[in-house]
mmCIF file of C-alpha atoms in Angstrom:
data_model
loop_
_atom_site.group_PDB
_atom_site.id
_atom_site.type_symbol
_atom_site.label_atom_id
_atom_site.label_comp_id
_atom_site.label_asym_id
_atom_site.label_seq_id
_atom_site.Cartn_x
_atom_site.Cartn_y
_atom_site.Cartn_z
ATOM 1 C CA MET H 665 -6.011 20.706 10.395
ATOM 2 C CA ILE H 666 -6.999 17.134 9.514
ATOM 3 C CA PRO H 667 -7.742 14.614 12.302
ATOM 4 C CA ALA H 668 -5.625 11.474 11.956
ATOM 5 C CA ARG H 669 -5.508 8.105 13.689
ATOM 6 C CA ALA H 670 -2.426 5.989 14.185
ATOM 7 C CA TYR H 671 -0.591 3.480 16.352
ATOM 8 C CA ALA H 672 2.304 4.951 18.328
ATOM 9 C CA VAL H 673 4.764 4.158 21.081
ATOM 10 C CA GLN H 674 5.189 6.677 23.891
ATOM 11 C CA GLY H 675 8.609 5.400 25.013
ATOM 12 C CA PRO H 676 11.308 2.855 24.136
ATOM 13 C CA GLU H 677 9.854 0.089 26.314
ATOM 14 C CA ASP H 678 6.190 0.713 25.530
ATOM 15 C CA ARG H 679 3.899 -1.337 23.343
ATOM 16 C CA PHE H 680 2.033 0.242 20.457
ATOM 17 C CA ALA H 681 -1.351 1.769 21.195
ATOM 18 C CA PRO H 682 -3.939 3.902 19.369
ATOM 19 C CA PHE H 683 -2.885 7.539 18.984
ATOM 20 C CA SER H 684 -4.751 10.553 17.630
ATOM 21 C CA PHE H 685 -3.137 13.677 16.198
ATOM 22 C CA GLU H 686 -3.605 16.213 13.388
ATOM 23 C CA ARG H 687 -2.093 16.444 9.925
ATOM 24 C CA ARG H 688 -1.680 19.842 8.329
ATOM 25 C CA ASP H 689 -4.190 21.092 5.784
ATOM 26 C CA PRO H 690 -2.768 20.720 2.273
ATOM 27 C CA ALA H 691 -0.727 23.752 1.190
ATOM 28 C CA PRO H 692 -0.707 24.690 -2.524
ATOM 29 C CA ASN H 693 2.070 22.152 -3.285
ATOM 30 C CA ASP H 694 0.804 19.377 -0.988
ATOM 31 C CA VAL H 695 -0.838 16.029 -1.692
ATOM 32 C CA ALA H 696 -3.193 14.445 0.869
ATOM 33 C CA ILE H 697 -3.138 10.647 0.876
ATOM 34 C CA ALA H 698 -5.329 7.989 2.501
ATOM 35 C CA ILE H 699 -2.886 5.237 3.496
ATOM 36 C CA ARG H 700 -3.914 1.743 2.385
ATOM 37 C CA TRP H 701 -0.725 -0.273 2.984
ATOM 38 C CA CYS H 702 2.402 0.310 5.041
ATOM 39 C CA GLY H 703 5.468 -1.904 5.079
ATOM 40 C CA VAL H 704 7.312 -2.742 8.291
ATOM 41 C CA CYS H 705 11.056 -2.046 8.216
ATOM 42 C CA HIS H 706 13.811 -2.952 10.684
ATOM 43 C CA SER H 707 14.387 0.818 10.934
ATOM 44 C CA ASP H 708 10.887 1.106 12.414
ATOM 45 C CA LEU H 709 11.803 -1.326 15.173
ATOM 46 C CA HIS H 710 15.160 0.289 15.975
ATOM 47 C CA THR H 711 13.616 3.761 16.074
ATOM 48 C CA ALA H 712 10.515 2.823 18.072
ATOM 49 C CA ARG H 713 12.679 1.079 20.688
ATOM 50 C CA GLY H 714 15.186 3.914 20.837
ATOM 51 C CA GLU H 715 18.060 1.665 19.773
ATOM 52 C CA TRP H 716 19.664 4.211 17.463
ATOM 53 C CA GLY H 717 19.213 7.167 19.814
ATOM 54 C CA GLY H 718 17.424 10.411 19.029
ATOM 55 C CA THR H 719 13.905 9.006 18.890
ATOM 56 C CA LYS H 720 11.220 11.620 19.437
ATOM 57 C CA TYR H 721 8.186 10.288 21.288
ATOM 58 C CA PRO H 722 5.377 9.725 20.647
ATOM 59 C CA CYS H 723 6.732 7.812 17.650
ATOM 60 C CA VAL H 724 4.576 6.716 14.699
ATOM 61 C CA PRO H 725 6.887 4.714 12.395
ATOM 62 C CA GLY H 726 6.318 3.646 8.810
ATOM 63 C CA HIS H 727 8.090 4.812 5.646
ATOM 64 C CA GLU H 728 6.878 2.284 3.066
ATOM 65 C CA ILE H 729 3.537 3.851 2.228
ATOM 66 C CA VAL H 730 1.056 3.110 -0.557
ATOM 67 C CA GLY H 731 -2.219 4.976 -0.645
ATOM 68 C CA GLU H 732 -4.825 6.914 -2.607
ATOM 69 C CA VAL H 733 -4.784 10.649 -3.231
ATOM 70 C CA THR H 734 -7.755 12.317 -1.536
ATOM 71 C CA ALA H 735 -6.945 15.989 -2.197
ATOM 72 C CA VAL H 736 -4.304 18.115 -3.882
ATOM 73 C CA GLY H 737 -3.178 21.699 -3.383
ATOM 74 C CA SER H 738 -3.863 24.388 -5.953
ATOM 75 C CA ALA H 739 -0.310 24.285 -7.356
ATOM 76 C CA VAL H 740 -0.043 20.488 -7.693
ATOM 77 C CA THR H 741 0.315 19.338 -11.307
ATOM 78 C CA LYS H 742 1.521 15.712 -11.148
ATOM 79 C CA PHE H 743 -1.291 14.103 -9.174
ATOM 80 C CA LYS H 744 -5.065 14.137 -8.882
ATOM 81 C CA GLU H 745 -7.691 12.654 -6.569
ATOM 82 C CA GLY H 746 -7.944 8.890 -6.911
ATOM 83 C CA ASP H 747 -4.339 8.326 -8.008
ATOM 84 C CA ILE H 748 -2.477 5.453 -6.337
ATOM 85 C CA VAL H 749 0.803 6.790 -5.012
ATOM 86 C CA GLY H 750 3.719 5.960 -2.770
ATOM 87 C CA VAL H 751 5.716 7.753 -0.092
ATOM 88 C CA GLY H 752 9.115 6.467 0.950
ATOM 89 C CA CYS H 753 11.669 7.394 3.580
ATOM 90 C CA MET H 754 11.666 11.148 2.925
ATOM 91 C CA VAL H 755 8.931 13.777 2.884
ATOM 92 C CA ASP H 756 11.081 16.887 2.427
ATOM 93 C CA SER H 757 14.586 18.265 1.952
ATOM 94 C CA CYS H 758 16.112 21.678 1.412
ATOM 95 C CA LEU H 759 15.920 21.220 -2.397
ATOM 96 C CA THR H 760 18.682 23.806 -2.861
ATOM 97 C CA CYS H 761 21.979 22.188 -1.809
ATOM 98 C CA SER H 762 24.239 20.520 -4.372
ATOM 99 C CA ALA H 763 22.965 17.032 -3.498
ATOM 100 C CA CYS H 764 19.303 18.019 -3.873
ATOM 101 C CA GLN H 765 20.054 19.837 -7.121
ATOM 102 C CA GLU H 766 21.549 16.604 -8.460
ATOM 103 C CA GLY H 767 18.445 14.602 -7.509
ATOM 104 C CA LEU H 768 20.181 13.061 -4.499
ATOM 105 C CA GLU H 769 17.817 14.289 -1.796
ATOM 106 C CA GLN H 770 18.829 11.368 0.419
ATOM 107 C CA TYR H 771 22.193 13.104 0.833
ATOM 108 C CA CYS H 772 20.693 16.563 1.461
ATOM 109 C CA GLU H 773 23.484 18.543 3.117
ATOM 110 C CA PRO H 774 21.362 20.154 5.864
ATOM 111 C CA GLY H 775 19.569 16.785 6.230
ATOM 112 C CA PHE H 776 16.355 15.452 4.713
ATOM 113 C CA THR H 777 13.086 15.219 6.628
ATOM 114 C CA GLY H 778 12.334 11.609 7.494
ATOM 115 C CA THR H 779 8.800 10.369 6.959
ATOM 116 C CA TYR H 780 8.799 9.732 10.690
ATOM 117 C CA ASN H 781 10.918 10.980 13.593
ATOM 118 C CA GLY H 782 11.590 14.286 11.792
ATOM 119 C CA PRO H 783 13.089 16.738 12.044
ATOM 120 C CA GLU H 784 10.645 18.733 9.973
ATOM 121 C CA GLN H 785 12.150 21.319 7.636
ATOM 122 C CA GLY H 786 11.885 24.801 9.090
ATOM 123 C CA THR H 787 10.407 23.828 12.463
ATOM 124 C CA GLY H 788 12.536 20.926 13.687
ATOM 125 C CA GLY H 789 9.308 19.277 14.836
ATOM 126 C CA ASN H 790 8.456 15.594 14.806
ATOM 127 C CA THR H 791 6.980 13.830 11.818
ATOM 128 C CA TYR H 792 4.565 10.912 12.013
ATOM 129 C CA GLY H 793 4.784 8.026 9.574
ATOM 130 C CA GLY H 794 2.659 5.450 7.870
ATOM 131 C CA TYR H 795 1.234 3.486 10.797
ATOM 132 C CA SER H 796 -1.650 5.923 10.362
ATOM 133 C CA ASP H 797 -4.716 6.480 8.226
ATOM 134 C CA ARG H 798 -3.539 9.521 6.285
ATOM 135 C CA VAL H 799 -0.533 11.656 5.437
ATOM 136 C CA VAL H 800 0.091 15.017 3.759
ATOM 137 C CA VAL H 801 3.265 15.296 1.681
ATOM 138 C CA ARG H 802 4.671 17.940 -0.645
ATOM 139 C CA GLU H 803 4.284 16.980 -4.296
ATOM 140 C CA GLU H 804 8.021 16.620 -4.939
ATOM 141 C CA PHE H 805 8.196 13.634 -2.558
ATOM 142 C CA VAL H 806 5.152 11.714 -3.803
ATOM 143 C CA LEU H 807 5.698 8.820 -6.232
ATOM 144 C CA ARG H 808 3.541 7.302 -8.972
ATOM 145 C CA VAL H 809 2.617 3.621 -8.578
ATOM 146 C CA GLY H 810 1.983 1.658 -11.759
ATOM 147 C CA HIS H 811 1.337 -1.805 -10.357
ATOM 148 C CA ALA H 812 -2.071 -3.471 -10.446
ATOM 149 C CA ALA H 813 -4.276 -3.193 -7.369
ATOM 150 C CA GLU H 814 -3.724 -6.805 -6.301
ATOM 151 C CA HIS H 815 0.046 -6.199 -6.113
ATOM 152 C CA LEU H 816 -0.060 -3.080 -3.943
ATOM 153 C CA PRO H 817 0.819 -4.817 -0.628
ATOM 154 C CA GLY H 818 4.048 -6.010 -2.241
ATOM 155 C CA VAL H 819 4.757 -2.535 -3.618
ATOM 156 C CA ALA H 820 4.947 -0.923 -0.173
ATOM 157 C CA PRO H 821 8.363 -2.413 0.771
ATOM 158 C CA LEU H 822 9.784 -1.219 -2.540
ATOM 159 C CA LEU H 823 9.715 2.277 -1.024
ATOM 160 C CA CYS H 824 12.568 1.305 1.330
ATOM 161 C CA ALA H 825 13.902 -2.217 0.747
ATOM 162 C CA GLY H 826 13.513 -1.828 -3.007
ATOM 163 C CA ILE H 827 15.247 1.515 -3.374
ATOM 164 C CA THR H 828 17.941 0.663 -0.806
ATOM 165 C CA THR H 829 19.073 -2.191 -3.041
ATOM 166 C CA TRP H 830 18.271 -0.553 -6.405
ATOM 167 C CA SER H 831 20.347 2.575 -5.767
ATOM 168 C CA PRO H 832 23.743 0.841 -5.412
ATOM 169 C CA LEU H 833 22.959 -1.582 -8.234
ATOM 170 C CA ARG H 834 22.349 1.385 -10.527
ATOM 171 C CA HIS H 835 25.175 3.558 -9.218
ATOM 172 C CA TRP H 836 27.733 0.784 -9.816
ATOM 173 C CA LYS H 837 26.106 0.010 -13.180
ATOM 174 C CA VAL H 838 25.201 -3.620 -12.535
ATOM 175 C CA GLY H 839 23.998 -5.381 -15.656
ATOM 176 C CA PRO H 840 24.573 -8.116 -18.238
ATOM 177 C CA GLY H 841 27.963 -9.785 -18.270
ATOM 178 C CA GLN H 842 28.616 -9.165 -14.578
ATOM 179 C CA LYS H 843 28.817 -11.633 -11.721
ATOM 180 C CA VAL H 844 27.042 -10.126 -8.725
ATOM 181 C CA GLY H 845 26.794 -11.413 -5.178
ATOM 182 C CA VAL H 846 24.064 -10.660 -2.647
ATOM 183 C CA VAL H 847 24.955 -11.338 0.989
ATOM 184 C CA GLY H 848 21.969 -12.139 3.194
ATOM 185 C CA ILE H 849 18.532 -13.391 2.106
ATOM 186 C CA GLY H 850 16.147 -11.230 4.112
ATOM 187 C CA GLY H 851 14.037 -8.127 3.620
ATOM 188 C CA LEU H 852 16.794 -6.303 1.732
ATOM 189 C CA GLY H 853 18.585 -9.299 0.265
ATOM 190 C CA HIS H 854 15.552 -10.856 -1.387
ATOM 191 C CA MET H 855 14.941 -7.574 -3.218
ATOM 192 C CA GLY H 856 18.617 -7.371 -4.188
ATOM 193 C CA LEU H 857 18.372 -10.814 -5.789
ATOM 194 C CA LYS H 858 15.232 -9.951 -7.742
ATOM 195 C CA LEU H 859 16.546 -6.614 -8.990
ATOM 196 C CA ALA H 860 20.062 -7.757 -9.896
ATOM 197 C CA LYS H 861 18.592 -10.676 -11.845
ATOM 198 C CA ALA H 862 16.125 -8.413 -13.664
ATOM 199 C CA LEU H 863 19.027 -6.090 -14.587
ATOM 200 C CA GLY H 864 20.658 -9.001 -16.389
ATOM 201 C CA ALA H 865 23.485 -9.977 -14.031
ATOM 202 C CA HIS H 866 24.587 -13.483 -13.099
ATOM 203 C CA VAL H 867 23.508 -13.484 -9.466
ATOM 204 C CA VAL H 868 24.977 -15.484 -6.598
ATOM 205 C CA ALA H 869 23.318 -15.555 -3.179
ATOM 206 C CA PHE H 870 25.507 -15.814 -0.081
ATOM 207 C CA THR H 871 23.803 -17.248 2.991
ATOM 208 C CA THR H 872 24.911 -18.860 6.244
ATOM 209 C CA SER H 873 21.899 -21.190 6.187
ATOM 210 C CA PRO H 874 21.740 -24.211 3.850
ATOM 211 C CA SER H 875 17.973 -24.230 4.398
ATOM 212 C CA LYS H 876 17.692 -20.998 2.406
ATOM 213 C CA ARG H 877 19.272 -22.472 -0.741
ATOM 214 C CA GLU H 878 15.973 -23.328 -2.448
ATOM 215 C CA ASP H 879 14.414 -20.015 -1.450
ATOM 216 C CA ALA H 880 17.328 -18.090 -2.934
ATOM 217 C CA LEU H 881 17.092 -19.991 -6.211
ATOM 218 C CA ALA H 882 13.348 -19.341 -6.349
ATOM 219 C CA LEU H 883 14.008 -15.612 -5.857
ATOM 220 C CA GLY H 884 16.260 -15.524 -8.915
ATOM 221 C CA ALA H 885 19.731 -16.546 -7.791
ATOM 222 C CA ASP H 886 21.727 -18.460 -10.407
ATOM 223 C CA GLU H 887 23.920 -19.982 -7.694
ATOM 224 C CA VAL H 888 23.907 -20.193 -3.899
ATOM 225 C CA VAL H 889 27.040 -20.185 -1.724
ATOM 226 C CA ILE H 890 27.016 -21.193 1.931
ATOM 227 C CA SER H 891 29.344 -18.539 3.295
ATOM 228 C CA ARG H 892 30.434 -20.669 6.270
ATOM 229 C CA ASP H 893 31.734 -23.319 3.882
ATOM 230 C CA LYS H 894 35.378 -22.409 3.199
ATOM 231 C CA ALA H 895 35.569 -24.675 0.163
ATOM 232 C CA GLU H 896 32.519 -23.058 -1.451
ATOM 233 C CA MET H 897 33.881 -19.573 -0.762
ATOM 234 C CA LYS H 898 37.312 -20.486 -2.145
ATOM 235 C CA ALA H 899 35.723 -21.763 -5.351
ATOM 236 C CA HIS H 900 34.410 -18.223 -5.973
ATOM 237 C CA ALA H 901 37.609 -16.339 -5.048
ATOM 238 C CA GLU H 902 38.403 -13.266 -7.161
ATOM 239 C CA SER H 903 35.413 -13.778 -9.453
ATOM 240 C CA PHE H 904 32.827 -11.111 -8.556
ATOM 241 C CA ASP H 905 32.444 -7.706 -10.160
ATOM 242 C CA PHE H 906 30.143 -6.459 -7.415
ATOM 243 C CA ILE H 907 28.781 -7.665 -4.071
ATOM 244 C CA LEU H 908 25.765 -6.161 -2.308
ATOM 245 C CA ASN H 909 26.022 -6.863 1.423
ATOM 246 C CA THR H 910 22.615 -6.520 3.097
ATOM 247 C CA VAL H 911 23.427 -8.100 6.476
ATOM 248 C CA ALA H 912 22.583 -5.876 9.462
ATOM 249 C CA ALA H 913 24.700 -7.779 11.994
ATOM 250 C CA PRO H 914 28.452 -7.455 12.623
ATOM 251 C CA HIS H 915 30.452 -10.007 10.644
ATOM 252 C CA ASN H 916 33.846 -10.580 9.058
ATOM 253 C CA LEU H 917 33.925 -8.772 5.709
ATOM 254 C CA ASP H 918 37.220 -10.255 4.509
ATOM 255 C CA PRO H 919 35.879 -13.537 3.053
ATOM 256 C CA PHE H 920 33.555 -11.541 0.795
ATOM 257 C CA LEU H 921 36.203 -8.995 -0.173
ATOM 258 C CA LEU H 922 38.448 -11.859 -1.270
ATOM 259 C CA CYS H 923 35.701 -12.968 -3.647
ATOM 260 C CA LEU H 924 35.962 -9.699 -5.579
ATOM 261 C CA LYS H 925 37.926 -9.355 -8.786
ATOM 262 C CA ARG H 926 40.548 -6.670 -9.188
ATOM 263 C CA ASN H 927 38.675 -3.326 -9.106
ATOM 264 C CA GLY H 928 35.601 -5.044 -7.696
ATOM 265 C CA THR H 929 33.355 -3.316 -5.138
ATOM 266 C CA MET H 930 31.395 -4.504 -2.119
ATOM 267 C CA VAL H 931 28.666 -2.128 -0.941
ATOM 268 C CA LEU H 932 27.188 -2.231 2.564
ATOM 269 C CA VAL H 933 23.520 -1.348 2.970
ATOM 270 C CA GLY H 934 22.752 -3.112 6.262
ATOM 271 C CA VAL H 935 23.341 -1.084 9.438
ATOM 272 C CA PRO H 936 24.482 -3.258 12.376
ATOM 273 C CA ALA H 937 23.982 -2.195 15.966
ATOM 274 C CA GLU H 938 27.715 -2.750 16.549
ATOM 275 C CA PRO H 939 30.562 -2.113 14.079
ATOM 276 C CA HIS H 940 31.885 -4.781 11.750
ATOM 277 C CA PRO H 941 35.409 -6.028 12.513
ATOM 278 C CA SER H 942 37.854 -3.907 10.524
ATOM 279 C CA PRO H 943 38.587 -5.460 7.123
ATOM 280 C CA SER H 944 42.119 -6.427 6.188
ATOM 281 C CA VAL H 945 43.903 -3.663 4.320
ATOM 282 C CA GLY H 946 45.657 -6.326 2.267
ATOM 283 C CA ALA H 947 42.338 -7.661 1.006
ATOM 284 C CA LEU H 948 41.710 -4.211 -0.440
ATOM 285 C CA ILE H 949 45.034 -2.928 -1.715
ATOM 286 C CA PHE H 950 46.431 -5.988 -3.489
ATOM 287 C CA ARG H 951 43.514 -6.109 -5.937
ATOM 288 C CA ARG H 952 42.470 -2.454 -5.755
ATOM 289 C CA ARG H 953 39.149 -3.527 -4.331
ATOM 290 C CA SER H 954 36.662 -1.046 -2.879
ATOM 291 C CA LEU H 955 34.436 -1.203 0.191
ATOM 292 C CA ALA H 956 31.596 1.306 0.032
ATOM 293 C CA GLY H 957 28.250 2.175 1.550
ATOM 294 C CA SER H 958 24.932 3.342 0.154
ATOM 295 C CA LEU H 959 21.756 4.851 1.593
ATOM 296 C CA ILE H 960 18.325 4.926 -0.060
ATOM 297 C CA GLY H 961 17.892 6.668 -3.419
ATOM 298 C CA GLY H 962 16.696 10.085 -4.493
ATOM 299 C CA ILE H 963 13.156 10.720 -5.648
ATOM 300 C CA ALA H 964 13.910 10.415 -9.370
ATOM 301 C CA GLU H 965 15.811 7.173 -8.778
ATOM 302 C CA THR H 966 12.985 5.821 -6.615
ATOM 303 C CA GLN H 967 10.497 6.581 -9.378
ATOM 304 C CA GLU H 968 12.797 4.820 -11.845
ATOM 305 C CA MET H 969 12.837 1.779 -9.571
ATOM 306 C CA LEU H 970 9.039 1.716 -9.198
ATOM 307 C CA ASP H 971 8.561 1.986 -12.961
ATOM 308 C CA PHE H 972 11.115 -0.782 -13.578
ATOM 309 C CA CYS H 973 9.417 -3.036 -11.044
ATOM 310 C CA ALA H 974 5.979 -2.391 -12.548
ATOM 311 C CA GLU H 975 7.306 -3.205 -16.019
ATOM 312 C CA HIS H 976 8.990 -6.424 -14.838
ATOM 313 C CA GLY H 977 6.292 -7.556 -12.410
ATOM 314 C CA ILE H 978 8.552 -7.232 -9.365
ATOM 315 C CA VAL H 979 7.180 -6.842 -5.831
ATOM 316 C CA ALA H 980 8.429 -7.796 -2.393
ATOM 317 C CA ASP H 981 7.465 -11.118 -0.845
ATOM 318 C CA THR H 982 5.192 -10.138 2.027
ATOM 319 C CA GLU H 983 2.976 -11.291 4.863
ATOM 320 C CA THR H 984 -0.023 -9.071 5.573
ATOM 321 C CA ILE H 985 -0.840 -8.181 9.188
ATOM 322 C CA ARG H 986 -3.295 -5.983 11.055
ATOM 323 C CA ILE H 987 -1.940 -2.923 12.882
ATOM 324 C CA GLN H 988 -2.939 -4.539 16.183
ATOM 325 C CA GLN H 989 -0.292 -7.223 15.499
ATOM 326 C CA ILE H 990 2.631 -4.831 15.189
ATOM 327 C CA ASP H 991 4.339 -5.699 18.498
ATOM 328 C CA GLU H 992 4.144 -9.396 17.647
ATOM 329 C CA ALA H 993 5.520 -8.632 14.182
ATOM 330 C CA TYR H 994 8.533 -6.850 15.717
ATOM 331 C CA GLU H 995 9.317 -9.896 17.849
ATOM 332 C CA ARG H 996 9.042 -12.145 14.814
ATOM 333 C CA MET H 997 11.327 -9.836 12.830
ATOM 334 C CA LEU H 998 13.989 -10.247 15.498
ATOM 335 C CA ARG H 999 13.691 -14.019 15.046
ATOM 336 C CA SER H 1000 13.835 -13.675 11.230
ATOM 337 C CA ASP H 1001 10.382 -15.273 11.222
ATOM 338 C CA VAL H 1002 9.023 -13.599 8.098
ATOM 339 C CA LYS H 1003 9.411 -14.095 4.352
ATOM 340 C CA TYR H 1004 10.406 -11.388 3.764
ATOM 341 C CA ARG H 1005 8.536 -8.246 4.795
ATOM 342 C CA PHE H 1006 5.474 -7.567 6.903
ATOM 343 C CA VAL H 1007 2.924 -5.198 5.385
ATOM 344 C CA ILE H 1008 0.138 -3.632 7.417
ATOM 345 C CA ASP H 1009 -3.354 -3.480 5.974
ATOM 346 C CA MET H 1010 -4.206 -0.041 7.277
ATOM 347 C CA ALA H 1011 -7.950 -0.732 6.978
ATOM 348 C CA SER H 1012 -7.400 -2.642 10.241
ATOM 349 C CA LEU H 1013 -6.924 0.705 12.003
ATOM 350 C CA ALA H 1014 -10.705 1.039 12.041
ATOM 351 C CA GLU H 1015 -11.180 -2.227 13.970
#
């Protein structure tokens, strides 16, 4: 077993504190990774504080991991010591169900193994995430990183925020000639804007805050709509091919549905603590509009996203913190006081 250090919470109301545990020795198909950077996701906060239920304590969150390979098992062929790699939201799945066979491990029928909060395949045990100094992951769930070293902090959030927005954009074939809306300019939304623009779409940002107009334009939006302004919303009625809704708070979906063309689709990727108000059936049926949802992406799709981002120079906009600042970072996240993702410099774990 390999000694590991981390920051963990022992219960839903506890603050983070140093935590020691052991990682498994690399099996033949395993890759051992020294974690250099770990993004901070809203999922980390909800899980650590027990807000979604089912949290296993002690909890070590973190599923936006970038690090360096330190050892590989005897059967590993894709990676070698010294490689810079990523680990996202999954570290295992059954690999045999129809979803896994199609490269859609995120929809594994028995359930994938989360990078943290398990359950581990075969044992049902807990898994510990990236707020730690090292991790051991089977080769099939390790990703190549092609960005330059100075961009690695901004790569970490691509492993969750990036793939969460990339997967629906690709599934619904977003590209040139389409008018695409992105609702919400936060951790997910800012990546949605960057990716949709890079895919060639005409991109419109929806925000409730006029103060975010300039930020949205700087991120790649061609237009910005203040969604509380009825006149601005009406001017865009029935004009969108696709809308990516990243907002993780309950809100009225109808104004956005009415912006869709006939056969248009709005996809939800934000997960609110309480349900959205039910959308009007009329808003859907009279233009054959669709309301859909999307999770993260599979491993092949995540690798595609990373390669695309490396080619186009895309990273998340981040603020670097030390691990000792994680509780403060959570409070700032709740106040939307970050542009747009926190990333932990895991070297701070040694302080």
